[in-house]
Amino acid sequence: MYQSIICKKIPALILVFSISLVSLWAQHNQPLFTLLKGESTGITFKNTIVDTKDHNILIYSNYYGGAGVGVGDFDNDGFQDIFFAGNLVDDRLYRNLGNMKFEEVTEKAGITEHDGWSSGVIIADVNNDGWLDIYITRELYDNQPERRRNKLYINNGSSGVNKFPTFTESAEAYGLADSARSRHATFLDYDKDGDLDLFVLNQPPNPGNYSELYGTKTGPKYAPKLYSNNGDQTFTDVTVKAGVGKAGYPNSITASDLNNDGWTDLYVANDFASPDFLYMNNGDGTFSNQLESSMRHISYFSMGVDASDINNDGWLDLMVLDMVAEDNYRIKANMGGMDPESFWKVVDDGGYYQYMFNTLQLNQGKVEDEPVFSDIAQLAKVSSTDWSWSNLIADFDNDGLKDIHVTNGLLRDIRNTDAGKKFSNYIEEVAYGWIDENPNAGEVSIWDILDLEEALKITPSQKLPNYAFKNNGDLSFSKVTTDWGLDQATFSHGSAYADLDNDGDLDLIINNMNERAYVYRNNSETYSDHNYFRVKLTDKKNHRPVFGAKIKLTSKGQSQWYEFTNVRGMYSTSESVAHFGLGEAKTVDELVVTWPNGKTTKLLDLEAGQQITVDYSDSKSETQKPKIESAYLRKVDLIQLDHVENEFDDFEKQVLLPHKMSRFGPALAVADVNGDGNADFYYGGAKDSPGKLVLQDRQGKLTTLKLKAFMVDAMYEDLDAAFFDADGDGDMDLYVVSGGNEWAPNAAEYQDRLYLNDGKGGFERSESIPEITESGSCVRPFDYDQDGDLDLFIGGRHVPWSYPSPATSRLLSNDHGKFTDVTKSMAKDLINIGMVTDAVWTDFDGDGFTDLVVVGEWMPITFIRFTGGKFIDETRKFGVQDSEGWWYSITANDIDNDGDEDLIAGNLGLNYKYQASPQEPFEVFYNDFDENGQKDIVLSYYNFGDRYPLRGRSCSAQQVPDIKYDFPTYNQFASANLLDVYSLDKLNPALHYEAKTFASAFLENKGQGRFDMTPLPNEAQVSSVNDILVIDLNQDGHKDLVLAGNLFPAEVETPRN
């Protein structure tokens, strides 16, 4: 860690959008949380770290990694006690006396073995006796494995009233004294046999090349381990047998049922280039890693992980932390960029697609028993929380929605680029200085001559506030760190939540470095509109584990779900009580507990504002019937549609492109081409891959034809296609738009093509279209002049190798099958109108003439009105203000059934790395900034109110080398805004575009060409919308939207979405 499509129903399109209320706490006299003083609580634990000659950050990459905290009721008195792990300091156990008072009882409880570096705190009833035990993972000390042995403290039970129990260290006896540098662990019942098994996260000594470890898929030297509980207070290593022995650099884990099949799955968050592992439980004692089929990308420096249901749909979502900063300075000063060569090496080595951002993986349900996730961290505004460690997802304000808390901070910014260079220079000076002074001396360790204190001073140190995010209920979150009283600057690591004072809300406990631990009291119990309900599960007869049990709570028609799991975040264990916020609700209508073995307990009409205990053995239970889910769409694998994309490096031509321009195919067109009444289709090819004609018979069987006309044209890249009757003979002919970015501007390979149908599905290329050698995007047939034949609008995308220069769009008039370019005479406003991606014919002003609406990248939604004689750009008159965006699709349909056509426009979406608004637009400038005869791209964005170059110093200097001399250090460049780096005399004459919105939108036609634009719900903003289908999918009489999307060809520092 330290080194180097969505189906959305819109009934009658009466869209009810969630309004994000940042916080109601300002109405009250105090914030949500109050930081309690150690003198008041009695908790004075402080995880103090000191760099020494033998142990320091320069030797051990995890030296500033911190430690965890665990919460559990060890004496069964109804109050949650706290255990803190210490790195160089002793672990500490605090007994909860009530009323936020604690007593330190470590030695009294028999916890006396402190010779080691403790990291993780895992609390569970390991031996099923009804008393919580403590497992401690330990690391560091590469040459002293005896100091790395994990510890298992077995609770001996209380010997009397008000007697706190003692513990006996029993790791060796249980077979759990792992000494392989354990970062963290979790207990779980993976085989559902009624006892707890253990998964331990082990790391290699120091970061290396992941590809060296990846080749051994099971049982490598430094792999995590799965221990199966034998039922006799011993465990057996079953790692290889279970198929979970892949090596990596695991930091954290969650054990949760991610596909709702009743079996506990595992998500392992791995640091560095090693990919995370998504181990799906096969139900037979083995697991299968299904990461690549379930997720489109993951975090790079994966840190803490938590699983919880953020949108109350019954599917567990996943949040994984990384370490990118929120502010421009720390982004550019502290984090080295990911260059394409390194990125693709990680992918090629089996590391998958990894990006240096937090990921919030929204669980979309399952396809063929595999969960499908969409990362929505950018949309949710939780992607960037600096050097992060532990994340907790829970309802902290008791409003019925789960919020997020993140700890962060690093004792020294060891990834500060300038500091790294200074340190290397310092080491070199010390080494050569010593050699000059001692020319005849033998070899010597650098640690014998280095002034460690001076060396560490080179690296900056900055405390940071942690992050708190309030759930807005629409897949987005609002940062409320200050509003909630959690903005103290610290170096924080492990964290846990628990209702420490039994008042019905979740308090916070945080293990800090070089500062006392924090205990925050939650004040929401003082507000009448934030009610709660809490559930503790027990099995008094057999003390079987409750991990894997699920609860569904329904109140006022709204349901919430909770699953019991062991550890959350990083290094830590939170309370094992299901906590539900109820808002204003006074009762719980129904509570359904699904136990790990599938049996259920149902309770009705429960009063809010209480904690209840539900016992397995005393409750009337019945086997839960599997829930049958219906789907509007089903997955069909069509080998006929296998697409092979050619490889082309767009960034070699333009280093600072935001995304490849060679990856926007393939084309798809549908029609009955042979007159048999069945829909056939043309599927376009990439460069050097011919397009395919696929015929369908009455039984739905598909046959692919290899037509000579398509085979000889394989050199073209098909961007769009349309079937239409070009020559008036009653059959479907085919127009194919050529595009891409592989060839120089106006190359013959950009020529569009027209293929005429012989009436039987045979096609021959026609020469009846003019020369069109722009890199195109779309074709839209329509008889605009009402002469009985179909004319064509051809969208031009861009000038190859000259992004963002737009290509010319064209209007072709059909004269009995001969097409003529009438753009200059009929529609001159189409010339260089923009980087067009899509268009739709519609009478937007209701005058009886069909007009044209055009969208594109960096374009407004553009209204081209047909007057009966000319096409005129009247966007300023009829258009929607501030609609400039990265639009990819548009369609017209009378959604609200009022007699006129509305518009649905597909934009980039709100899940992009950068955002855009009229006040703070996303911008591009294109000019020869370094006067070398070639134009350069400069992208800019806003960060906390100021405008900055998008890319960092290294990338920017590749395009404009003088930047290295104008800004000799990364810190200087990180402090510079756009005008500091690029002067006005070069920005002002540049080709300049702004994007003011990235939201896909519904444009309601209000009549006479007036449209009201409203963003689609956030569920439709998860990715770019590249195509739109309006259809009554569920046959309820209301038109629904099927949105096709994803933008994968972004530059390597921007996550695929």
PDB file of N, CA and C in Angstrom, residues 668-684 692-698 700-705 722-723 732 760-761:
ATOM      1  N   LEU A 668     -24.971  -1.705 -35.086  1.00  0.00           N
ATOM      2  CA  LEU A 668     -26.020  -2.727 -35.033  1.00  0.00           C
ATOM      3  C   LEU A 668     -27.270  -2.165 -35.706  1.00  0.00           C
ATOM      4  N   ALA A 669     -27.813  -2.912 -36.637  1.00  0.00           N
ATOM      5  CA  ALA A 669     -29.044  -2.512 -37.311  1.00  0.00           C
ATOM      6  C   ALA A 669     -29.949  -3.733 -37.456  1.00  0.00           C
ATOM      7  N   VAL A 670     -31.263  -3.523 -37.348  1.00  0.00           N
ATOM      8  CA  VAL A 670     -32.223  -4.623 -37.348  1.00  0.00           C
ATOM      9  C   VAL A 670     -33.308  -4.359 -38.399  1.00  0.00           C
ATOM     10  N   ALA A 671     -33.606  -5.388 -39.182  1.00  0.00           N
ATOM     11  CA  ALA A 671     -34.694  -5.312 -40.165  1.00  0.00           C
ATOM     12  C   ALA A 671     -34.901  -6.703 -40.756  1.00  0.00           C
ATOM     13  N   ASP A 672     -36.042  -6.888 -41.424  1.00  0.00           N
ATOM     14  CA  ASP A 672     -36.296  -8.131 -42.161  1.00  0.00           C
ATOM     15  C   ASP A 672     -35.695  -7.948 -43.546  1.00  0.00           C
ATOM     16  N   VAL A 673     -34.535  -8.537 -43.777  1.00  0.00           N
ATOM     17  CA  VAL A 673     -33.832  -8.277 -45.032  1.00  0.00           C
ATOM     18  C   VAL A 673     -34.202  -9.263 -46.146  1.00  0.00           C
ATOM     19  N   ASN A 674     -34.816 -10.397 -45.801  1.00  0.00           N
ATOM     20  CA  ASN A 674     -35.130 -11.395 -46.835  1.00  0.00           C
ATOM     21  C   ASN A 674     -36.627 -11.639 -47.006  1.00  0.00           C
ATOM     22  N   GLY A 675     -37.440 -10.803 -46.364  1.00  0.00           N
ATOM     23  CA  GLY A 675     -38.875 -10.848 -46.581  1.00  0.00           C
ATOM     24  C   GLY A 675     -39.582 -12.042 -45.997  1.00  0.00           C
ATOM     25  N   ASP A 676     -39.007 -12.692 -44.968  1.00  0.00           N
ATOM     26  CA  ASP A 676     -39.675 -13.866 -44.393  1.00  0.00           C
ATOM     27  C   ASP A 676     -40.453 -13.531 -43.134  1.00  0.00           C
ATOM     28  N   GLY A 677     -40.509 -12.241 -42.804  1.00  0.00           N
ATOM     29  CA  GLY A 677     -41.280 -11.811 -41.648  1.00  0.00           C
ATOM     30  C   GLY A 677     -40.540 -11.864 -40.328  1.00  0.00           C
ATOM     31  N   ASN A 678     -39.264 -12.234 -40.357  1.00  0.00           N
ATOM     32  CA  ASN A 678     -38.473 -12.323 -39.140  1.00  0.00           C
ATOM     33  C   ASN A 678     -37.395 -11.238 -39.133  1.00  0.00           C
ATOM     34  N   ALA A 679     -37.118 -10.722 -37.925  1.00  0.00           N
ATOM     35  CA  ALA A 679     -36.123  -9.666 -37.796  1.00  0.00           C
ATOM     36  C   ALA A 679     -34.722 -10.253 -37.927  1.00  0.00           C
ATOM     37  N   ASP A 680     -33.939  -9.696 -38.825  1.00  0.00           N
ATOM     38  CA  ASP A 680     -32.539 -10.043 -39.008  1.00  0.00           C
ATOM     39  C   ASP A 680     -31.700  -8.849 -38.560  1.00  0.00           C
ATOM     40  N   PHE A 681     -30.396  -9.032 -38.514  1.00  0.00           N
ATOM     41  CA  PHE A 681     -29.599  -7.876 -38.109  1.00  0.00           C
ATOM     42  C   PHE A 681     -28.208  -7.889 -38.721  1.00  0.00           C
ATOM     43  N   TYR A 682     -27.695  -6.656 -38.843  1.00  0.00           N
ATOM     44  CA  TYR A 682     -26.321  -6.447 -39.266  1.00  0.00           C
ATOM     45  C   TYR A 682     -25.523  -6.036 -38.043  1.00  0.00           C
ATOM     46  N   TYR A 683     -24.398  -6.737 -37.855  1.00  0.00           N
ATOM     47  CA  TYR A 683     -23.532  -6.469 -36.709  1.00  0.00           C
ATOM     48  C   TYR A 683     -22.183  -6.028 -37.242  1.00  0.00           C
ATOM     49  N   GLY A 684     -21.856  -4.750 -37.026  1.00  0.00           N
ATOM     50  CA  GLY A 684     -20.662  -4.162 -37.611  1.00  0.00           C
ATOM     51  C   GLY A 684     -19.373  -4.674 -37.006  1.00  0.00           C
ATOM     52  N   LYS A 692     -21.191  -8.545 -40.066  1.00  0.00           N
ATOM     53  CA  LYS A 692     -21.892  -9.818 -40.185  1.00  0.00           C
ATOM     54  C   LYS A 692     -23.375  -9.579 -40.446  1.00  0.00           C
ATOM     55  N   LEU A 693     -23.934 -10.370 -41.322  1.00  0.00           N
ATOM     56  CA  LEU A 693     -25.376 -10.388 -41.527  1.00  0.00           C
ATOM     57  C   LEU A 693     -25.903 -11.661 -40.878  1.00  0.00           C
ATOM     58  N   VAL A 694     -26.803 -11.516 -39.927  1.00  0.00           N
ATOM     59  CA  VAL A 694     -27.336 -12.652 -39.180  1.00  0.00           C
ATOM     60  C   VAL A 694     -28.821 -12.768 -39.484  1.00  0.00           C
ATOM     61  N   LEU A 695     -29.216 -13.903 -40.065  1.00  0.00           N
ATOM     62  CA  LEU A 695     -30.611 -14.142 -40.418  1.00  0.00           C
ATOM     63  C   LEU A 695     -31.289 -14.972 -39.337  1.00  0.00           C
ATOM     64  N   GLN A 696     -32.577 -14.686 -39.129  1.00  0.00           N
ATOM     65  CA  GLN A 696     -33.363 -15.391 -38.123  1.00  0.00           C
ATOM     66  C   GLN A 696     -34.523 -16.108 -38.804  1.00  0.00           C
ATOM     67  N   ASP A 697     -34.761 -17.372 -38.402  1.00  0.00           N
ATOM     68  CA  ASP A 697     -35.913 -18.074 -38.953  1.00  0.00           C
ATOM     69  C   ASP A 697     -37.080 -18.015 -37.967  1.00  0.00           C
ATOM     70  N   ARG A 698     -38.163 -18.690 -38.293  1.00  0.00           N
ATOM     71  CA  ARG A 698     -39.368 -18.604 -37.464  1.00  0.00           C
ATOM     72  C   ARG A 698     -39.182 -19.209 -36.081  1.00  0.00           C
ATOM     73  N   GLY A 700     -36.498 -18.868 -34.365  1.00  0.00           N
ATOM     74  CA  GLY A 700     -35.527 -18.053 -33.653  1.00  0.00           C
ATOM     75  C   GLY A 700     -34.098 -18.484 -33.862  1.00  0.00           C
ATOM     76  N   LYS A 701     -33.867 -19.465 -34.736  1.00  0.00           N
ATOM     77  CA  LYS A 701     -32.509 -19.906 -35.023  1.00  0.00           C
ATOM     78  C   LYS A 701     -31.796 -18.836 -35.843  1.00  0.00           C
ATOM     79  N   LEU A 702     -30.535 -18.591 -35.478  1.00  0.00           N
ATOM     80  CA  LEU A 702     -29.752 -17.560 -36.133  1.00  0.00           C
ATOM     81  C   LEU A 702     -28.678 -18.187 -37.010  1.00  0.00           C
ATOM     82  N   THR A 703     -28.528 -17.622 -38.204  1.00  0.00           N
ATOM     83  CA  THR A 703     -27.517 -18.096 -39.161  1.00  0.00           C
ATOM     84  C   THR A 703     -26.701 -16.902 -39.631  1.00  0.00           C
ATOM     85  N   THR A 704     -25.392 -16.999 -39.511  1.00  0.00           N
ATOM     86  CA  THR A 704     -24.509 -15.916 -39.929  1.00  0.00           C
ATOM     87  C   THR A 704     -24.049 -16.139 -41.364  1.00  0.00           C
ATOM     88  N   LEU A 705     -24.250 -15.104 -42.196  1.00  0.00           N
ATOM     89  CA  LEU A 705     -23.833 -15.182 -43.594  1.00  0.00           C
ATOM     90  C   LEU A 705     -22.524 -14.415 -43.779  1.00  0.00           C
ATOM     91  N   ALA A 722     -27.761   1.537 -40.618  1.00  0.00           N
ATOM     92  CA  ALA A 722     -29.221   1.653 -40.675  1.00  0.00           C
ATOM     93  C   ALA A 722     -29.737   0.938 -41.907  1.00  0.00           C
ATOM     94  N   PHE A 723     -30.792   0.126 -41.708  1.00  0.00           N
ATOM     95  CA  PHE A 723     -31.524  -0.463 -42.822  1.00  0.00           C
ATOM     96  C   PHE A 723     -32.614   0.519 -43.258  1.00  0.00           C
ATOM     97  N   MET A 732     -34.998  -3.826 -47.829  1.00  0.00           N
ATOM     98  CA  MET A 732     -34.171  -3.078 -46.900  1.00  0.00           C
ATOM     99  C   MET A 732     -32.712  -3.051 -47.341  1.00  0.00           C
ATOM    100  N   LYS A 760     -33.447 -10.724 -51.367  1.00  0.00           N
ATOM    101  CA  LYS A 760     -33.349 -12.028 -50.728  1.00  0.00           C
ATOM    102  C   LYS A 760     -32.323 -12.045 -49.605  1.00  0.00           C
ATOM    103  N   GLY A 761     -31.826 -10.866 -49.242  1.00  0.00           N
ATOM    104  CA  GLY A 761     -30.808 -10.803 -48.198  1.00  0.00           C
ATOM    105  C   GLY A 761     -29.401 -10.831 -48.742  1.00  0.00           C
TER     106      GLY A 761
END
